[in-house]
XYZ file of C-alpha atoms in Angstrom:
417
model
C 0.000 0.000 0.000
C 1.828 3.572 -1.067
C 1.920 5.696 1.706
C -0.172 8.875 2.074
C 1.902 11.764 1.319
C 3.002 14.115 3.930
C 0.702 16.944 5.363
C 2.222 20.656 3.918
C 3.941 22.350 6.331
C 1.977 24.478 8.225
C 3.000 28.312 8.113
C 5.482 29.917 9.782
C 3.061 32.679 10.024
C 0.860 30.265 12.568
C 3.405 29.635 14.609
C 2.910 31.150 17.892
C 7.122 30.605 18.925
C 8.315 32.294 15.986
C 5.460 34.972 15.875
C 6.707 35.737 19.360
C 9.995 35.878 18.367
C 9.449 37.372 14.902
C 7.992 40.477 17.111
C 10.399 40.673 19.468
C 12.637 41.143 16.359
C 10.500 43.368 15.201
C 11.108 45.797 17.889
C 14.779 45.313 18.629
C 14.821 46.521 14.739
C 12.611 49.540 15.151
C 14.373 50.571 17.972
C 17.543 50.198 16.277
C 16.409 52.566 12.786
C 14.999 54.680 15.116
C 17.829 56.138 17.849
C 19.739 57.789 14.902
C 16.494 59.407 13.265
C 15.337 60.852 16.451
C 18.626 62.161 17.304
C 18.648 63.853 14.075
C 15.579 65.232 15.322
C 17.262 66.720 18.084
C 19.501 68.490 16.274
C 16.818 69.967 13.465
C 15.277 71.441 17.196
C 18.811 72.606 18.543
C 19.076 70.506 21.193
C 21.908 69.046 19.838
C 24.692 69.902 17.604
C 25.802 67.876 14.859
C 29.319 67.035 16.121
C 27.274 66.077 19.548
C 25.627 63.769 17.255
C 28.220 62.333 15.673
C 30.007 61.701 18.962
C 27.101 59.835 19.775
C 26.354 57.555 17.013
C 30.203 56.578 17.327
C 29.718 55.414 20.798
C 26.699 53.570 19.882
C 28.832 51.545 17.226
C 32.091 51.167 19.511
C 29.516 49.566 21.574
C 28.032 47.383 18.810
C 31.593 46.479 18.103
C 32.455 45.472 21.662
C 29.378 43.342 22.413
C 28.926 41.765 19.263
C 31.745 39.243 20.097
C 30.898 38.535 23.193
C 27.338 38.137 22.791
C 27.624 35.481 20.108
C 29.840 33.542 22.579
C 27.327 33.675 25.536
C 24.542 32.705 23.093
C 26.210 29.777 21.972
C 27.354 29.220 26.191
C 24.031 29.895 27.454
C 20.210 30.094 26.495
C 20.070 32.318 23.753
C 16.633 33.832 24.923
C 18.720 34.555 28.311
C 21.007 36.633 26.163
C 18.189 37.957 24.176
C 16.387 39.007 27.532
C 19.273 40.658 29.296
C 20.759 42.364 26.144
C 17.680 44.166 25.628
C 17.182 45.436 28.755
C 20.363 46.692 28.679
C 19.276 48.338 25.703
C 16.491 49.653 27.227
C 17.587 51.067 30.150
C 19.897 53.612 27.920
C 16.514 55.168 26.735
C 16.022 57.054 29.920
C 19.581 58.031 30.553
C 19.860 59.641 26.922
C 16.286 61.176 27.843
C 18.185 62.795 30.871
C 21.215 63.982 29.410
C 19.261 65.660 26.306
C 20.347 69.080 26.134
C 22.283 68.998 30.070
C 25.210 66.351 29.836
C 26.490 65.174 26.243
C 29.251 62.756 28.425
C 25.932 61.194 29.904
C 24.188 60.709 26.541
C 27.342 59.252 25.180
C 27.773 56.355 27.923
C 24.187 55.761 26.853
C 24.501 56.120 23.807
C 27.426 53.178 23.616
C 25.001 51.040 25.877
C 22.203 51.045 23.270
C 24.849 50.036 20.683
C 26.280 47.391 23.586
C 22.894 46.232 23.903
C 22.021 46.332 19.794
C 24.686 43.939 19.165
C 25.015 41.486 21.789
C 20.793 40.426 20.360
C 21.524 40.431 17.269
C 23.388 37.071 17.185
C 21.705 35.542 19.414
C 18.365 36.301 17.241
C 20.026 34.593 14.559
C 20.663 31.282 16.823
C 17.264 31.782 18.252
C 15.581 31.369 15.118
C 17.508 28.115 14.103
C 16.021 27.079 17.135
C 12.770 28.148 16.745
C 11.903 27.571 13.348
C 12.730 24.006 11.679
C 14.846 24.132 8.652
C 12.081 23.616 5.625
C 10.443 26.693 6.988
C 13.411 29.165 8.092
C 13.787 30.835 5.098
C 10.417 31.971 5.295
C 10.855 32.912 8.837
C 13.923 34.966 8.065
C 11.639 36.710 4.794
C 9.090 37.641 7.503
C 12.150 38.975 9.866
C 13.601 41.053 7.014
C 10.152 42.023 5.494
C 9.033 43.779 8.658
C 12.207 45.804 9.295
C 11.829 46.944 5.076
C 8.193 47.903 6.432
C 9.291 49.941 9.554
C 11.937 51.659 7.357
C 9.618 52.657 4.906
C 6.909 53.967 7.158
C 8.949 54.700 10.145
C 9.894 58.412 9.540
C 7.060 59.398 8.754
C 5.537 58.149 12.145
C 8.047 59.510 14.048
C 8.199 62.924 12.769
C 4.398 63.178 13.104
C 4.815 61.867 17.034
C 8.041 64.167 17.045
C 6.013 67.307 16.728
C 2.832 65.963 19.816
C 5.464 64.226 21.898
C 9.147 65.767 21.872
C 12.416 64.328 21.559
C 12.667 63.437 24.880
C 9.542 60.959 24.927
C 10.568 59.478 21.465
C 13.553 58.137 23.433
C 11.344 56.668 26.094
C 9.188 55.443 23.305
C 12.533 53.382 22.013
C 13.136 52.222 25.344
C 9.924 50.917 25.374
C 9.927 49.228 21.958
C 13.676 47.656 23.622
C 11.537 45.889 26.459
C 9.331 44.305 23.808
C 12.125 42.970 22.026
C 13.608 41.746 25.795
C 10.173 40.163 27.074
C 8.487 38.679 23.933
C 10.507 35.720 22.272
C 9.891 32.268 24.662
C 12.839 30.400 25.103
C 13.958 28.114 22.347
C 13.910 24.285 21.862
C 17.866 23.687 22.166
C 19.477 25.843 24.569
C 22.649 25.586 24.621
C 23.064 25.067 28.434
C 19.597 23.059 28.554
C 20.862 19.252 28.208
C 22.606 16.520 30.275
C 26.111 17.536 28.320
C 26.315 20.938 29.423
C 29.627 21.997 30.394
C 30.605 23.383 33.936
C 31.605 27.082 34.546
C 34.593 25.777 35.948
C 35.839 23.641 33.224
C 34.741 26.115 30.086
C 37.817 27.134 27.855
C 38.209 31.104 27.979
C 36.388 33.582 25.901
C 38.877 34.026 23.623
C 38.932 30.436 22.911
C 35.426 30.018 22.254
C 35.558 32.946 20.042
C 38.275 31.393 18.291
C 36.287 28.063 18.154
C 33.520 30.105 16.192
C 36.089 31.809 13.576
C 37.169 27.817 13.038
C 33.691 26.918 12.503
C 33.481 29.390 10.063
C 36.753 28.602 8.021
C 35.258 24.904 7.658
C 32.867 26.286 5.324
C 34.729 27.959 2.100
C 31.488 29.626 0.742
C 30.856 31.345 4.279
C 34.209 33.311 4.284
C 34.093 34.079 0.581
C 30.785 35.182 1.062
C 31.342 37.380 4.105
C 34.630 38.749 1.988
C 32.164 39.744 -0.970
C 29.452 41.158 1.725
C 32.195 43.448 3.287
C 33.356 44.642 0.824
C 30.224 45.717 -0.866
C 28.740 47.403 2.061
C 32.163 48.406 2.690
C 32.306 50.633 -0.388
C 29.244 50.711 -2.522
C 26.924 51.153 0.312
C 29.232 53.868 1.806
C 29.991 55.685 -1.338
C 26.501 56.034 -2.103
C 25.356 57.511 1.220
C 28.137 60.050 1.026
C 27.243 60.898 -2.797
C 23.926 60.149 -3.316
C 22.993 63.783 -1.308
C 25.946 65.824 -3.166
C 24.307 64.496 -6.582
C 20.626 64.735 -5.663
C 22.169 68.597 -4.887
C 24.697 69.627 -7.236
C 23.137 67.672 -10.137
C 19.459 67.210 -9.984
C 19.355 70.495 -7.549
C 16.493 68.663 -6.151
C 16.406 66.523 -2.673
C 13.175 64.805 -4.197
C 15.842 62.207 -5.918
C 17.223 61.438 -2.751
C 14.132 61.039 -0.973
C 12.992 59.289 -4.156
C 16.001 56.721 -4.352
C 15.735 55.575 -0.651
C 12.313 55.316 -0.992
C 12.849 53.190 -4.015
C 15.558 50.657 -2.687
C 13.323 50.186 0.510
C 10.348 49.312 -1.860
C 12.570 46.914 -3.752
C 13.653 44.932 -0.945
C 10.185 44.872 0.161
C 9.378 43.091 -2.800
C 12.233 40.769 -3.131
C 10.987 39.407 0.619
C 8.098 38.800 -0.589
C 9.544 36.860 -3.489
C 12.504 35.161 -1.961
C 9.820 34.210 1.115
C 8.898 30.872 -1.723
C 11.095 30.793 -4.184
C 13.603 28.487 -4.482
C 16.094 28.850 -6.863
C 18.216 25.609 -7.668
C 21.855 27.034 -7.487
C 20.939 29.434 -4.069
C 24.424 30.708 -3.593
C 24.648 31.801 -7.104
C 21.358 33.800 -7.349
C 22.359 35.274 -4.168
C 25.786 36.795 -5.212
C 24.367 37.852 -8.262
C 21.691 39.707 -6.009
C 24.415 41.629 -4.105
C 26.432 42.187 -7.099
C 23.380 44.366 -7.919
C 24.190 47.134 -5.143
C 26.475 48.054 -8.040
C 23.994 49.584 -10.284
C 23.471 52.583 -7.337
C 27.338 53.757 -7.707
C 27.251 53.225 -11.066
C 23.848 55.252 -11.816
C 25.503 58.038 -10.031
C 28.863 58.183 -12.142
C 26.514 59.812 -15.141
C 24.122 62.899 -15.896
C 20.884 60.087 -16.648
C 17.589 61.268 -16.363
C 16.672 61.217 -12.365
C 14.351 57.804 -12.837
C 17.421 56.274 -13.908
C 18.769 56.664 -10.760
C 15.792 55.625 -8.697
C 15.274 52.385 -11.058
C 18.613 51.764 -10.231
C 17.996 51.848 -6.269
C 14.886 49.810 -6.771
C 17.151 47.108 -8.273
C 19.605 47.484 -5.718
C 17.146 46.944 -2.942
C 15.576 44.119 -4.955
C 18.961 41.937 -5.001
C 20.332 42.565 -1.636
C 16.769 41.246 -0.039
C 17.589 38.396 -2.406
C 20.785 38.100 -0.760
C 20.332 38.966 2.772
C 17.504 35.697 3.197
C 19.077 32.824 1.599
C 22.405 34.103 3.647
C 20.863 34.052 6.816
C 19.331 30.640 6.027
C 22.743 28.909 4.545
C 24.089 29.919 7.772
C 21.703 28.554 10.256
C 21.515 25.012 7.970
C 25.065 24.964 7.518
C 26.801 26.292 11.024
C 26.938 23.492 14.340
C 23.983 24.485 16.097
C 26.033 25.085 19.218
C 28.748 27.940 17.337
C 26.193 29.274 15.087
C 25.602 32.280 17.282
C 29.772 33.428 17.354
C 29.562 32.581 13.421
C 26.851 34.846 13.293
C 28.967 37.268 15.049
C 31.407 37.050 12.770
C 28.957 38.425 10.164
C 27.887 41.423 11.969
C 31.180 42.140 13.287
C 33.066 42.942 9.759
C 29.685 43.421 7.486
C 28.187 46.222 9.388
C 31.619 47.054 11.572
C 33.499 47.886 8.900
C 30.511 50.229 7.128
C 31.147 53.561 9.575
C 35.072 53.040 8.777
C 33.886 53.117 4.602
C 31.838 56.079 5.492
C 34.609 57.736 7.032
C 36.813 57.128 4.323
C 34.876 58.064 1.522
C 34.249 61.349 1.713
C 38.079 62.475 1.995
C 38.549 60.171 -0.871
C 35.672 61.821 -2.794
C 37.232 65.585 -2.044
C 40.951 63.976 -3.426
C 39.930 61.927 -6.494
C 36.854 63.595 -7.192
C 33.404 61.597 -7.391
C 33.631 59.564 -10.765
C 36.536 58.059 -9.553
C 35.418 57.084 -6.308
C 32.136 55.840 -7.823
C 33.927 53.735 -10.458
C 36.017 51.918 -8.025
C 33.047 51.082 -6.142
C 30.798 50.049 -8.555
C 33.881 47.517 -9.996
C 34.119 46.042 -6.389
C 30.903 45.552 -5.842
C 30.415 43.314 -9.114
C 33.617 41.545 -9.039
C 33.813 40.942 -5.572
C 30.298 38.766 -5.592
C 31.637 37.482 -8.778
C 35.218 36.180 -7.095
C 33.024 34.756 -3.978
C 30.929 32.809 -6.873
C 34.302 30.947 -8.027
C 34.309 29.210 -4.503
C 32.839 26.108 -5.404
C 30.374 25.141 -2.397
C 29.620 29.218 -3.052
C 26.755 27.436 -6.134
C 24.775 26.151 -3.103
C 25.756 27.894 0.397
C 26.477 24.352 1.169
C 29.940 22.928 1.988
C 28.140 19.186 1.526
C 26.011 19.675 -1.747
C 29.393 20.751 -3.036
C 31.420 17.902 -2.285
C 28.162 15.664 -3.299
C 28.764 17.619 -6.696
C 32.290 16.448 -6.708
C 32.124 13.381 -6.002
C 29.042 12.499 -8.711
């Protein structure tokens, strides 16, 4: 007798662990967009100067910097949700202490300022871990669509909220309001189904290896898999310099060229939109050679430099944003996904670390670098070196041969056929 075929896999959507977690997410991200455009508030009111404000958001990413390492070890150490919890309530509790040292004591705001960021990234691995443990593998890359399609939403409608609250509220409440969105992300997600520390083979305190070890465990973890470094490598480097180059230029063109901010406003608006769609998309679709379709997605960043090198008609340049968007959703999902299928359960959080230390730590160092470069080589330049990097270096990653699949085993299956 043939047996019945399996029942379809209920939706991710249905699930009442990952909607808890998918909301706690939720809010960690909001709270995250958020600090930066409310402080820019503060300065369109006076309350704070722009070199107060850059202080500030370089504490918050010194403090991203520091905690990211060691939160992907305790996530992998401990229960992930602990980390989750205690991370943001750290990040919470700097909501207040900025509120208080608006516009009386900058030295205050800035100790808060790198506990938000402290906070920020010690969560942010151990959401990625949380999810593997959440969400079983047929259905996580529609969990990690949903995760990425709600922070696309919150960019896109976010300022407009805020600036509406900005003008009933104040400053000073908006920052309570992100404390407040940080203790939803803290209380929310229930504990996972593997915890790290949870089973019989749970290693004592007293005979753990040192942090430094463990971290170093996770950077071995990560060299085992060939497509995950040359991945990371093309990833860095892309947000490294196309994604920095077109911050810094995108407003001098939108100026100088266009004399117009509508194409700035109209470019953002358009990459959001486009990675809003490709969630959507890469949410089912499968594509049979992943890690290929992937690289080609964030070789596409390259089309926003390289709109900007000429004088095209202003939709040019938006089209070109809307791509851009469109291929680094169709990235950013099957990444996350490789990496949680791929990665030992128990280092997958200090892997993940890995990718938030260099992708997004090495972004403010492209942004300060890129302006100087822009005022000694001149734009074009600067754009054309950019826009080359950011198609050849997805392009070298795609030479890696488990790079075809994300998948260190479908690639030696492949070589071995």
């Amino acid at each position: 007798m043939a047996k019945s075929a399996p029942p379809p896999a209920r939706s991710v959507l249905r699930d009442t662990a990952f909607l808890r977690l998918w909301t706690g997410a939720t809010a960690s991200g909001l709270a995250t967009w958020a600090l930066p455009f409310v402080l820019g508030l503060a300065v369109l009111d006076r309350t704070l100067s722009p070199a107060a404000l850059g202080l500030l958001l370089a504490a918050r990413t010194v403090g991203f910097l520091a905690a990211v390492p060691v939160g992907g070890v305790l996530a992998d150490r401990h229960s992930r949700r602990g980390v989750v919890l205690w991370s943001g309530l750290a990040a919470a509790a700097s909501a207040p202490l900025l509120a208080a040292g608006l516009g009386r004591s900058l030295p205050l705001m800035a100790l808060a300022a790198a506990l938000a960021g402290a906070g920020q990234g010690a969560c942010r691995p151990a959401f990625q871990a949380l999810t593997a443990e959440v969400v079983d593998d047929g259905r996580r890359q529609q969990a990690n669509a949903a995760m990425t399609l709600s922070v696309r939403v919150s960019t896109l409608a976010g300022p407009a909220l805020t600036a509406l609250l900005a003008v009933a509220l104040g400053t000073g409440a908006l920052l309570l309001g992100i404390g407040a969105l940080w203790l939803v992300a803290a209380l929310t997600p229930g504990r996972g189904t593997d915890a790290p520390d949870g089973g019989p083979d749970a290693v004592p305190s007293s005979r753990r290896p040192s942090f430094l070890a463990e971290f170093a465990e996770g950077v071995r973890e990560a060299r085992r898999h060939p497509w995950f470094i040359a991945t990371l490598a093309a990833l860095t480097a892309v947000i490294a310099t196309g994604y920095s180059a077109t911050g810094v230029a995108l407003p001098l063109v939108s100026r100088d060229r266009y004399d117009t901010g509508v194409v700035l406003a109209a470019a953002t608006t358009a990459y959001t939109a486009g990675a809003l769609a490709a969630a959507l998309l890469i949410a089912r679709w499968r594509p049979p050679s992943q890690g290929w379709a992937a690289l080609a997605g964030l070789a596409a960043y390259g089309f926003a430099p390289l709109s900007l090198l000429f004088p095209v008609h202003p939709a040019v340049v938006v089209a070109a944003y809307a791509v851009a968007g469109v291929g680094i959703e169709l990235f950013n999902v099957p990444w996350f996904t490789a990496t949680q299928r791929e990665v030992a359960p128990d280092r997958l959080a200090r892997v993940s670390s890995l990718d938030f230390m260099l992708s997004y730590g090495l972004a403010p160092v492209g942004l300060a670098l890129i302006a100087p470069a822009i005022d000694a080589f001149g734009p074009r330049a600067v754009l054309t070196v950019c826009a080359l990097i950011c198609f050849a270096a997805p392009a070298a990653a795609a030479l890696v041969p488990s790079a075809r699949h994300f998948s260190s085993r479908r690639g030696r299956e492949a070589g071995a056929a």
